[in-house]
PDB file of C-alpha atoms in Angstrom:
ATOM      1  CA  MET A   1      17.379 -10.375   7.043  1.00  0.00           C
ATOM      2  CA  ASN A   2      20.416  -9.547   4.814  1.00  0.00           C
ATOM      3  CA  ALA A   3      20.243  -6.322   3.040  1.00  0.00           C
ATOM      4  CA  GLY A   4      19.314  -7.736  -0.482  1.00  0.00           C
ATOM      5  CA  ALA A   5      16.341  -9.485   0.982  1.00  0.00           C
ATOM      6  CA  VAL A   6      14.835  -6.468   2.592  1.00  0.00           C
ATOM      7  CA  MET A   7      12.133  -4.318   0.548  1.00  0.00           C
ATOM      8  CA  VAL A   8      11.160  -1.750   3.341  1.00  0.00           C
ATOM      9  CA  LYS A   9      13.058  -0.915   6.448  1.00  0.00           C
ATOM     10  CA  ALA A  10      12.093   1.727   8.871  1.00  0.00           C
ATOM     11  CA  GLU A  11      14.246   2.849  11.891  1.00  0.00           C
ATOM     12  CA  ALA A  12      12.933   4.855  14.530  1.00  0.00           C
ATOM     13  CA  VAL A  13      10.483   6.691  12.367  1.00  0.00           C
ATOM     14  CA  ARG A  14       8.507   9.619  13.852  1.00  0.00           C
ATOM     15  CA  LYS A  15       5.775  11.746  12.485  1.00  0.00           C
ATOM     16  CA  SER A  16       3.736  14.331  14.266  1.00  0.00           C
ATOM     17  CA  TYR A  17       0.903  16.666  13.502  1.00  0.00           C
ATOM     18  CA  GLY A  18       1.368  19.576  15.798  1.00  0.00           C
ATOM     19  CA  ARG A  19       1.332  18.039  19.339  1.00  0.00           C
ATOM     20  CA  PHE A  20      -0.073  14.778  18.069  1.00  0.00           C
ATOM     21  CA  GLU A  21       2.496  11.896  17.648  1.00  0.00           C
ATOM     22  CA  ALA A  22       1.138   9.866  14.893  1.00  0.00           C
ATOM     23  CA  LEU A  23       4.219   7.406  14.699  1.00  0.00           C
ATOM     24  CA  ARG A  24       6.456   7.206  17.740  1.00  0.00           C
ATOM     25  CA  GLY A  25       9.802   5.504  16.818  1.00  0.00           C
ATOM     26  CA  VAL A  26       8.530   2.857  14.391  1.00  0.00           C
ATOM     27  CA  ASP A  27      11.008  -0.035  13.611  1.00  0.00           C
ATOM     28  CA  ILE A  28       9.957  -2.490  10.938  1.00  0.00           C
ATOM     29  CA  GLU A  29      11.483  -4.685   8.214  1.00  0.00           C
ATOM     30  CA  VAL A  30       9.548  -6.259   5.278  1.00  0.00           C
ATOM     31  CA  ALA A  31      11.213  -8.910   3.154  1.00  0.00           C
ATOM     32  CA  ARG A  32      10.727  -9.025  -0.561  1.00  0.00           C
ATOM     33  CA  GLY A  33       7.916 -11.050  -1.520  1.00  0.00           C
ATOM     34  CA  GLU A  34       6.473 -10.925   2.085  1.00  0.00           C
ATOM     35  CA  VAL A  35       2.806  -9.946   2.770  1.00  0.00           C
ATOM     36  CA  VAL A  36       2.504  -7.960   6.078  1.00  0.00           C
ATOM     37  CA  VAL A  37      -0.975  -6.993   7.465  1.00  0.00           C
ATOM     38  CA  ILE A  38      -1.114  -4.079   9.845  1.00  0.00           C
ATOM     39  CA  VAL A  39      -4.273  -3.901  12.065  1.00  0.00           C
ATOM     40  CA  GLY A  40      -5.015  -1.432  14.913  1.00  0.00           C
ATOM     41  CA  ALA A  41      -7.632   0.931  16.073  1.00  0.00           C
ATOM     42  CA  SER A  42      -8.392   4.207  14.137  1.00  0.00           C
ATOM     43  CA  GLY A  43      -5.666   6.800  14.841  1.00  0.00           C
ATOM     44  CA  SER A  44      -3.052   3.991  15.727  1.00  0.00           C
ATOM     45  CA  GLY A  45      -0.694   5.305  12.956  1.00  0.00           C
ATOM     46  CA  LYS A  46      -1.386   2.493  10.328  1.00  0.00           C
ATOM     47  CA  SER A  47      -2.190   4.620   7.507  1.00  0.00           C
ATOM     48  CA  THR A  48       0.271   7.362   8.390  1.00  0.00           C
ATOM     49  CA  LEU A  49       3.190   4.636   8.266  1.00  0.00           C
ATOM     50  CA  LEU A  50       1.982   3.536   4.696  1.00  0.00           C
ATOM     51  CA  ARG A  51       1.854   7.324   3.500  1.00  0.00           C
ATOM     52  CA  CYS A  52       5.582   7.918   4.956  1.00  0.00           C
ATOM     53  CA  ILE A  53       6.742   4.930   3.081  1.00  0.00           C
ATOM     54  CA  ASN A  54       5.635   6.475  -0.051  1.00  0.00           C
ATOM     55  CA  HIS A  55       6.671   9.911   1.006  1.00  0.00           C
ATOM     56  CA  LEU A  56       3.174  11.320   0.836  1.00  0.00           C
ATOM     57  CA  GLU A  57       3.928  12.505   4.403  1.00  0.00           C
ATOM     58  CA  LYS A  58       7.305  13.683   5.423  1.00  0.00           C
ATOM     59  CA  ILE A  59       8.724  12.030   8.411  1.00  0.00           C
ATOM     60  CA  ASP A  60      10.166  14.053  11.272  1.00  0.00           C
ATOM     61  CA  GLY A  61      12.774  11.743  12.527  1.00  0.00           C
ATOM     62  CA  GLY A  62      14.230   8.264  11.903  1.00  0.00           C
ATOM     63  CA  LEU A  63      15.067   6.689   8.455  1.00  0.00           C
ATOM     64  CA  LEU A  64      12.997   4.823   5.722  1.00  0.00           C
ATOM     65  CA  TRP A  65      14.395   2.814   2.942  1.00  0.00           C
ATOM     66  CA  VAL A  66      12.475   1.078   0.071  1.00  0.00           C
ATOM     67  CA  ASN A  67      14.342  -1.304  -2.128  1.00  0.00           C
ATOM     68  CA  GLY A  68      17.722  -0.267  -0.611  1.00  0.00           C
ATOM     69  CA  GLU A  69      17.088   3.447  -1.350  1.00  0.00           C
ATOM     70  CA  LEU A  70      16.326   6.356   1.287  1.00  0.00           C
ATOM     71  CA  VAL A  71      12.671   7.350   0.916  1.00  0.00           C
ATOM     72  CA  GLY A  72      12.663  11.158  -0.046  1.00  0.00           C
ATOM     73  CA  TYR A  73      16.058  11.844   0.958  1.00  0.00           C
ATOM     74  CA  GLN A  74      19.878  11.528  -0.183  1.00  0.00           C
ATOM     75  CA  GLN A  75      22.458  10.993   2.327  1.00  0.00           C
ATOM     76  CA  LYS A  76      25.868  12.879   2.007  1.00  0.00           C
ATOM     77  CA  GLY A  77      28.159  12.133   4.820  1.00  0.00           C
ATOM     78  CA  ASP A  78      26.038  12.509   8.217  1.00  0.00           C
ATOM     79  CA  LYS A  79      23.443  14.811   6.546  1.00  0.00           C
ATOM     80  CA  LEU A  80      20.251  14.168   4.793  1.00  0.00           C
ATOM     81  CA  TYR A  81      18.948  16.241   1.963  1.00  0.00           C
ATOM     82  CA  GLU A  82      15.512  16.306   0.722  1.00  0.00           C
ATOM     83  CA  LEU A  83      15.140  15.014  -2.975  1.00  0.00           C
ATOM     84  CA  ASN A  84      13.569  17.278  -5.540  1.00  0.00           C
ATOM     85  CA  ASP A  85      10.112  16.367  -6.900  1.00  0.00           C
ATOM     86  CA  ARG A  86      11.499  14.803  -9.999  1.00  0.00           C
ATOM     87  CA  ASN A  87      13.464  12.201  -7.993  1.00  0.00           C
ATOM     88  CA  ILE A  88      10.755  11.737  -5.494  1.00  0.00           C
ATOM     89  CA  ALA A  89       8.399  10.846  -8.239  1.00  0.00           C
ATOM     90  CA  ARG A  90      11.062   8.328  -9.782  1.00  0.00           C
ATOM     91  CA  HIS A  91      11.113   6.633  -6.374  1.00  0.00           C
ATOM     92  CA  ARG A  92       7.209   6.489  -6.313  1.00  0.00           C
ATOM     93  CA  GLU A  93       7.089   4.569  -9.495  1.00  0.00           C
ATOM     94  CA  SER A  94       8.305   1.393  -7.818  1.00  0.00           C
ATOM     95  CA  ILE A  95       5.459   1.690  -5.142  1.00  0.00           C
ATOM     96  CA  GLY A  96       1.918   0.959  -6.051  1.00  0.00           C
ATOM     97  CA  VAL A  97      -0.659   2.378  -3.650  1.00  0.00           C
ATOM     98  CA  VAL A  98      -4.313   1.559  -3.381  1.00  0.00           C
ATOM     99  CA  PHE A  99      -6.424   3.762  -1.104  1.00  0.00           C
ATOM    100  CA  GLN A 100      -9.741   3.349   0.646  1.00  0.00           C
ATOM    101  CA  HIS A 101     -11.299   5.656  -1.845  1.00  0.00           C
ATOM    102  CA  PHE A 102     -10.631   4.721  -5.623  1.00  0.00           C
ATOM    103  CA  ASN A 103      -9.418   8.065  -6.863  1.00  0.00           C
ATOM    104  CA  LEU A 104     -10.011   7.135 -10.441  1.00  0.00           C
ATOM    105  CA  PHE A 105     -10.029   9.759 -13.062  1.00  0.00           C
ATOM    106  CA  LEU A 106     -13.911  10.133 -13.629  1.00  0.00           C
ATOM    107  CA  ASN A 107     -13.413  11.472 -17.270  1.00  0.00           C
ATOM    108  CA  MET A 108     -11.497   8.490 -18.359  1.00  0.00           C
ATOM    109  CA  THR A 109     -12.661   4.837 -19.063  1.00  0.00           C
ATOM    110  CA  ALA A 110     -11.341   1.980 -17.105  1.00  0.00           C
ATOM    111  CA  LEU A 111      -8.780   1.285 -19.859  1.00  0.00           C
ATOM    112  CA  GLU A 112      -7.788   4.810 -20.149  1.00  0.00           C
ATOM    113  CA  ASN A 113      -7.360   5.006 -16.345  1.00  0.00           C
ATOM    114  CA  VAL A 114      -4.879   1.887 -16.275  1.00  0.00           C
ATOM    115  CA  MET A 115      -3.017   3.299 -19.346  1.00  0.00           C
ATOM    116  CA  ALA A 116      -2.640   6.933 -17.812  1.00  0.00           C
ATOM    117  CA  GLY A 117       0.586   6.070 -15.708  1.00  0.00           C
ATOM    118  CA  PRO A 118       2.525   4.205 -18.470  1.00  0.00           C
ATOM    119  CA  LEU A 119       1.680   6.883 -21.044  1.00  0.00           C
ATOM    120  CA  GLN A 120       2.299  10.061 -18.878  1.00  0.00           C
ATOM    121  CA  VAL A 121       4.993   8.933 -16.357  1.00  0.00           C
ATOM    122  CA  LYS A 122       6.895   6.214 -18.468  1.00  0.00           C
ATOM    123  CA  LYS A 123       6.203   7.600 -21.866  1.00  0.00           C
ATOM    124  CA  GLU A 124       5.262   4.107 -23.163  1.00  0.00           C
ATOM    125  CA  LYS A 125       3.934   3.908 -26.687  1.00  0.00           C
ATOM    126  CA  ARG A 126       0.116   3.941 -26.783  1.00  0.00           C
ATOM    127  CA  ASP A 127      -0.080   0.507 -28.424  1.00  0.00           C
ATOM    128  CA  SER A 128       2.081  -1.042 -25.811  1.00  0.00           C
ATOM    129  CA  ALA A 129       0.350   0.806 -22.781  1.00  0.00           C
ATOM    130  CA  ARG A 130      -3.048  -0.395 -24.273  1.00  0.00           C
ATOM    131  CA  ALA A 131      -1.967  -3.943 -24.721  1.00  0.00           C
ATOM    132  CA  SER A 132      -0.700  -4.001 -21.077  1.00  0.00           C
ATOM    133  CA  ALA A 133      -3.666  -2.401 -19.713  1.00  0.00           C
ATOM    134  CA  VAL A 134      -5.915  -4.913 -21.524  1.00  0.00           C
ATOM    135  CA  GLN A 135      -3.944  -7.863 -19.752  1.00  0.00           C
ATOM    136  CA  LEU A 136      -4.221  -5.973 -16.403  1.00  0.00           C
ATOM    137  CA  LEU A 137      -7.969  -5.665 -16.668  1.00  0.00           C
ATOM    138  CA  GLU A 138      -8.396  -9.260 -17.578  1.00  0.00           C
ATOM    139  CA  ARG A 139      -6.195 -10.124 -14.563  1.00  0.00           C
ATOM    140  CA  VAL A 140      -8.559  -8.283 -12.218  1.00  0.00           C
ATOM    141  CA  GLY A 141     -11.546  -9.804 -14.094  1.00  0.00           C
ATOM    142  CA  LEU A 142     -12.645  -6.636 -15.829  1.00  0.00           C
ATOM    143  CA  LYS A 143     -11.763  -7.101 -19.341  1.00  0.00           C
ATOM    144  CA  ASP A 144     -15.474  -6.652 -20.267  1.00  0.00           C
ATOM    145  CA  LYS A 145     -15.642  -3.197 -18.614  1.00  0.00           C
ATOM    146  CA  ALA A 146     -12.572  -1.597 -20.461  1.00  0.00           C
ATOM    147  CA  ASP A 147     -14.711   1.038 -22.055  1.00  0.00           C
ATOM    148  CA  ALA A 148     -16.877   1.746 -19.177  1.00  0.00           C
ATOM    149  CA  TYR A 149     -16.373   5.049 -16.996  1.00  0.00           C
ATOM    150  CA  PRO A 150     -16.154   4.958 -13.318  1.00  0.00           C
ATOM    151  CA  ALA A 151     -19.662   6.135 -12.763  1.00  0.00           C
ATOM    152  CA  GLN A 152     -20.824   2.896 -14.411  1.00  0.00           C
ATOM    153  CA  LEU A 153     -18.915   0.606 -12.215  1.00  0.00           C
ATOM    154  CA  SER A 154     -19.686  -0.770  -8.865  1.00  0.00           C
ATOM    155  CA  GLY A 155     -17.228   0.306  -5.839  1.00  0.00           C
ATOM    156  CA  GLY A 156     -15.764  -3.089  -6.032  1.00  0.00           C
ATOM    157  CA  GLN A 157     -15.137  -2.732  -9.781  1.00  0.00           C
ATOM    158  CA  GLN A 158     -13.698   0.767  -9.298  1.00  0.00           C
ATOM    159  CA  GLN A 159     -11.317  -0.656  -6.560  1.00  0.00           C
ATOM    160  CA  ARG A 160     -10.129  -3.478  -9.052  1.00  0.00           C
ATOM    161  CA  VAL A 161      -9.424  -0.852 -11.572  1.00  0.00           C
ATOM    162  CA  ALA A 162      -7.408   1.109  -9.107  1.00  0.00           C
ATOM    163  CA  ILE A 163      -5.400  -2.182  -8.514  1.00  0.00           C
ATOM    164  CA  ALA A 164      -4.821  -2.840 -11.965  1.00  0.00           C
ATOM    165  CA  ARG A 165      -3.895   0.919 -12.492  1.00  0.00           C
ATOM    166  CA  ALA A 166      -1.193   0.595  -9.746  1.00  0.00           C
ATOM    167  CA  LEU A 167       0.290  -2.573 -11.383  1.00  0.00           C
ATOM    168  CA  ALA A 168       0.537  -0.926 -14.676  1.00  0.00           C
ATOM    169  CA  MET A 169       3.486   0.810 -13.369  1.00  0.00           C
ATOM    170  CA  GLN A 170       5.171  -2.563 -12.595  1.00  0.00           C
ATOM    171  CA  PRO A 171       5.685  -1.741  -8.818  1.00  0.00           C
ATOM    172  CA  LYS A 172       8.188  -3.826  -6.614  1.00  0.00           C
ATOM    173  CA  LEU A 173       5.866  -3.007  -3.648  1.00  0.00           C
ATOM    174  CA  MET A 174       2.175  -2.526  -3.196  1.00  0.00           C
ATOM    175  CA  LEU A 175       0.737  -0.544  -0.344  1.00  0.00           C
ATOM    176  CA  PHE A 176      -3.117  -1.051   0.465  1.00  0.00           C
ATOM    177  CA  ASP A 177      -4.730   1.434   2.759  1.00  0.00           C
ATOM    178  CA  GLU A 178      -8.049  -0.214   3.898  1.00  0.00           C
ATOM    179  CA  PRO A 179      -8.944  -1.080   0.330  1.00  0.00           C
ATOM    180  CA  THR A 180     -12.230  -2.575   1.173  1.00  0.00           C
ATOM    181  CA  SER A 181     -13.555  -0.426   4.027  1.00  0.00           C
ATOM    182  CA  ALA A 182     -15.759   1.797   1.599  1.00  0.00           C
ATOM    183  CA  LEU A 183     -17.198  -1.127  -0.111  1.00  0.00           C
ATOM    184  CA  ASP A 184     -20.578  -3.041   0.403  1.00  0.00           C
ATOM    185  CA  PRO A 185     -20.013  -6.413   1.978  1.00  0.00           C
ATOM    186  CA  GLU A 186     -21.070  -8.365  -1.166  1.00  0.00           C
ATOM    187  CA  LEU A 187     -18.435  -6.375  -3.181  1.00  0.00           C
ATOM    188  CA  VAL A 188     -15.419  -7.131  -0.713  1.00  0.00           C
ATOM    189  CA  LYS A 189     -14.703 -10.763  -1.853  1.00  0.00           C
ATOM    190  CA  ASP A 190     -13.674  -9.672  -5.412  1.00  0.00           C
ATOM    191  CA  VAL A 191     -11.112  -7.182  -4.356  1.00  0.00           C
ATOM    192  CA  LEU A 192      -9.728  -9.646  -1.733  1.00  0.00           C
ATOM    193  CA  ASP A 193      -9.457 -12.274  -4.449  1.00  0.00           C
ATOM    194  CA  VAL A 194      -7.328 -10.124  -6.627  1.00  0.00           C
ATOM    195  CA  MET A 195      -5.076  -9.174  -3.650  1.00  0.00           C
ATOM    196  CA  ARG A 196      -4.855 -12.994  -2.898  1.00  0.00           C
ATOM    197  CA  ASP A 197      -3.770 -13.640  -6.399  1.00  0.00           C
ATOM    198  CA  LEU A 198      -1.019 -10.804  -6.057  1.00  0.00           C
ATOM    199  CA  ALA A 199       0.277 -12.252  -3.023  1.00  0.00           C
ATOM    200  CA  GLN A 200       0.468 -15.797  -4.486  1.00  0.00           C
ATOM    201  CA  GLN A 201       2.472 -14.376  -7.339  1.00  0.00           C
ATOM    202  CA  GLY A 202       4.998 -13.025  -5.036  1.00  0.00           C
ATOM    203  CA  MET A 203       4.310  -9.365  -4.725  1.00  0.00           C
ATOM    204  CA  THR A 204       5.718  -7.650  -1.714  1.00  0.00           C
ATOM    205  CA  MET A 205       2.477  -6.151  -0.005  1.00  0.00           C
ATOM    206  CA  ILE A 206       1.797  -4.104   3.005  1.00  0.00           C
ATOM    207  CA  VAL A 207      -1.882  -4.108   3.816  1.00  0.00           C
ATOM    208  CA  VAL A 208      -3.748  -1.852   6.290  1.00  0.00           C
ATOM    209  CA  THR A 209      -7.061  -3.732   6.860  1.00  0.00           C
ATOM    210  CA  HIS A 210      -9.720  -5.093   9.203  1.00  0.00           C
ATOM    211  CA  GLU A 211     -10.331  -8.178   7.290  1.00  0.00           C
ATOM    212  CA  MET A 212      -9.122 -10.780   9.614  1.00  0.00           C
ATOM    213  CA  GLY A 213     -10.001 -13.841   7.212  1.00  0.00           C
ATOM    214  CA  PHE A 214      -7.757 -12.197   4.664  1.00  0.00           C
ATOM    215  CA  ALA A 215      -5.030 -11.743   7.218  1.00  0.00           C
ATOM    216  CA  ARG A 216      -5.184 -15.338   8.515  1.00  0.00           C
ATOM    217  CA  GLU A 217      -5.247 -16.750   4.994  1.00  0.00           C
ATOM    218  CA  VAL A 218      -2.729 -14.508   3.161  1.00  0.00           C
ATOM    219  CA  ALA A 219      -0.375 -12.628   5.624  1.00  0.00           C
ATOM    220  CA  ASP A 220       3.134 -13.970   6.331  1.00  0.00           C
ATOM    221  CA  ARG A 221       3.053 -11.504   9.431  1.00  0.00           C
ATOM    222  CA  VAL A 222       0.608  -9.473  11.242  1.00  0.00           C
ATOM    223  CA  VAL A 223       1.734  -6.281  12.894  1.00  0.00           C
ATOM    224  CA  PHE A 224      -0.598  -4.624  15.569  1.00  0.00           C
ATOM    225  CA  MET A 225      -0.088  -0.749  16.112  1.00  0.00           C
ATOM    226  CA  ASP A 226      -1.554   1.261  18.882  1.00  0.00           C
ATOM    227  CA  GLU A 227      -0.901   5.001  19.695  1.00  0.00           C
ATOM    228  CA  GLY A 228       1.748   5.340  16.827  1.00  0.00           C
ATOM    229  CA  ALA A 229       3.932   2.418  17.940  1.00  0.00           C
ATOM    230  CA  ILE A 230       4.176  -1.426  17.106  1.00  0.00           C
ATOM    231  CA  VAL A 231       2.898  -3.413  20.023  1.00  0.00           C
ATOM    232  CA  GLU A 232       2.970  -6.788  18.607  1.00  0.00           C
ATOM    233  CA  SER A 233       4.185  -8.768  15.492  1.00  0.00           C
ATOM    234  CA  GLY A 234       4.172 -12.219  14.506  1.00  0.00           C
ATOM    235  CA  SER A 235       2.166 -14.823  12.442  1.00  0.00           C
ATOM    236  CA  ALA A 236      -1.533 -14.563  12.072  1.00  0.00           C
ATOM    237  CA  ALA A 237      -2.076 -17.368  14.502  1.00  0.00           C
ATOM    238  CA  GLU A 238      -0.014 -15.711  17.142  1.00  0.00           C
ATOM    239  CA  VAL A 239      -1.217 -12.115  16.839  1.00  0.00           C
ATOM    240  CA  ILE A 240      -4.893 -12.675  16.036  1.00  0.00           C
ATOM    241  CA  SER A 241      -5.717 -16.022  17.751  1.00  0.00           C
ATOM    242  CA  LYS A 242      -3.260 -15.928  20.620  1.00  0.00           C
ATOM    243  CA  PRO A 243      -2.085 -12.219  21.329  1.00  0.00           C
ATOM    244  CA  LYS A 244       0.283 -11.774  24.136  1.00  0.00           C
ATOM    245  CA  HIS A 245      -0.026  -8.046  24.716  1.00  0.00           C
ATOM    246  CA  ALA A 246      -2.952  -6.825  26.823  1.00  0.00           C
ATOM    247  CA  ARG A 247      -3.799  -4.085  24.332  1.00  0.00           C
ATOM    248  CA  THR A 248      -3.787  -6.594  21.339  1.00  0.00           C
ATOM    249  CA  LYS A 249      -6.029  -8.774  23.333  1.00  0.00           C
ATOM    250  CA  ALA A 250      -8.548  -5.959  23.948  1.00  0.00           C
ATOM    251  CA  PHE A 251      -8.582  -5.089  20.337  1.00  0.00           C
ATOM    252  CA  MET A 252      -8.832  -8.648  18.974  1.00  0.00           C
ATOM    253  CA  SER A 253     -11.852  -9.342  21.451  1.00  0.00           C
ATOM    254  CA  LYS A 254     -13.707  -6.449  19.842  1.00  0.00           C
ATOM    255  CA  ILE A 255     -13.009  -6.849  16.144  1.00  0.00           C
ATOM    256  CA  LEU A 256     -13.361 -10.652  16.285  1.00  0.00           C
TER     257      LEU A 256
END
């Protein structure tokens, strides 16, 4: 891929927690508009990689770029200097993150949750932020729940509000970290439908999930990670249905 076509690029990214190596020299590129699904066993480094892309975790080695800019650092000559909190926050504005747990503000309505970022971070006018938030809630099928508080919403509805809240910042990249794993099975479909819609509209997405049906249908590429490294990468048909590596085969035989 040429540089302009790349949204995310990782080169030899390493991350350790004490003696545990969570990421061991990860290399990956994600093109603009591409949907990449990352799969693997618990502890394989999937979520850590997402957190590093958003600089929620500092990498211990290698380099990471999002939208052509180094994540968390500025390069001067051969040296890297960590950005201050203000500039890190500015970088994060272009990256939407949806976690396993919804992390909504419990004292705010669904509408207020979606408006919070544009009002507090982007300093948008209230009328504009409200109009956009109403449109986003409608987009995720929750316009009628605008005045409901999180405690009045199901898990699936809360997760859709979380997606709308992330979209309110007009991100160039969306990261999903097992967004349906905390949901009851009957609530999963509504969340995945919203994600399918995002993919169809050209949003660049990196999704950590065990939803293989979603991966088969939506992913441009499936990446299998094991012990902090990328073991196999290819189309859903290749990685899920006809894996080449023994570790991938063993994982798929259990999860399918």
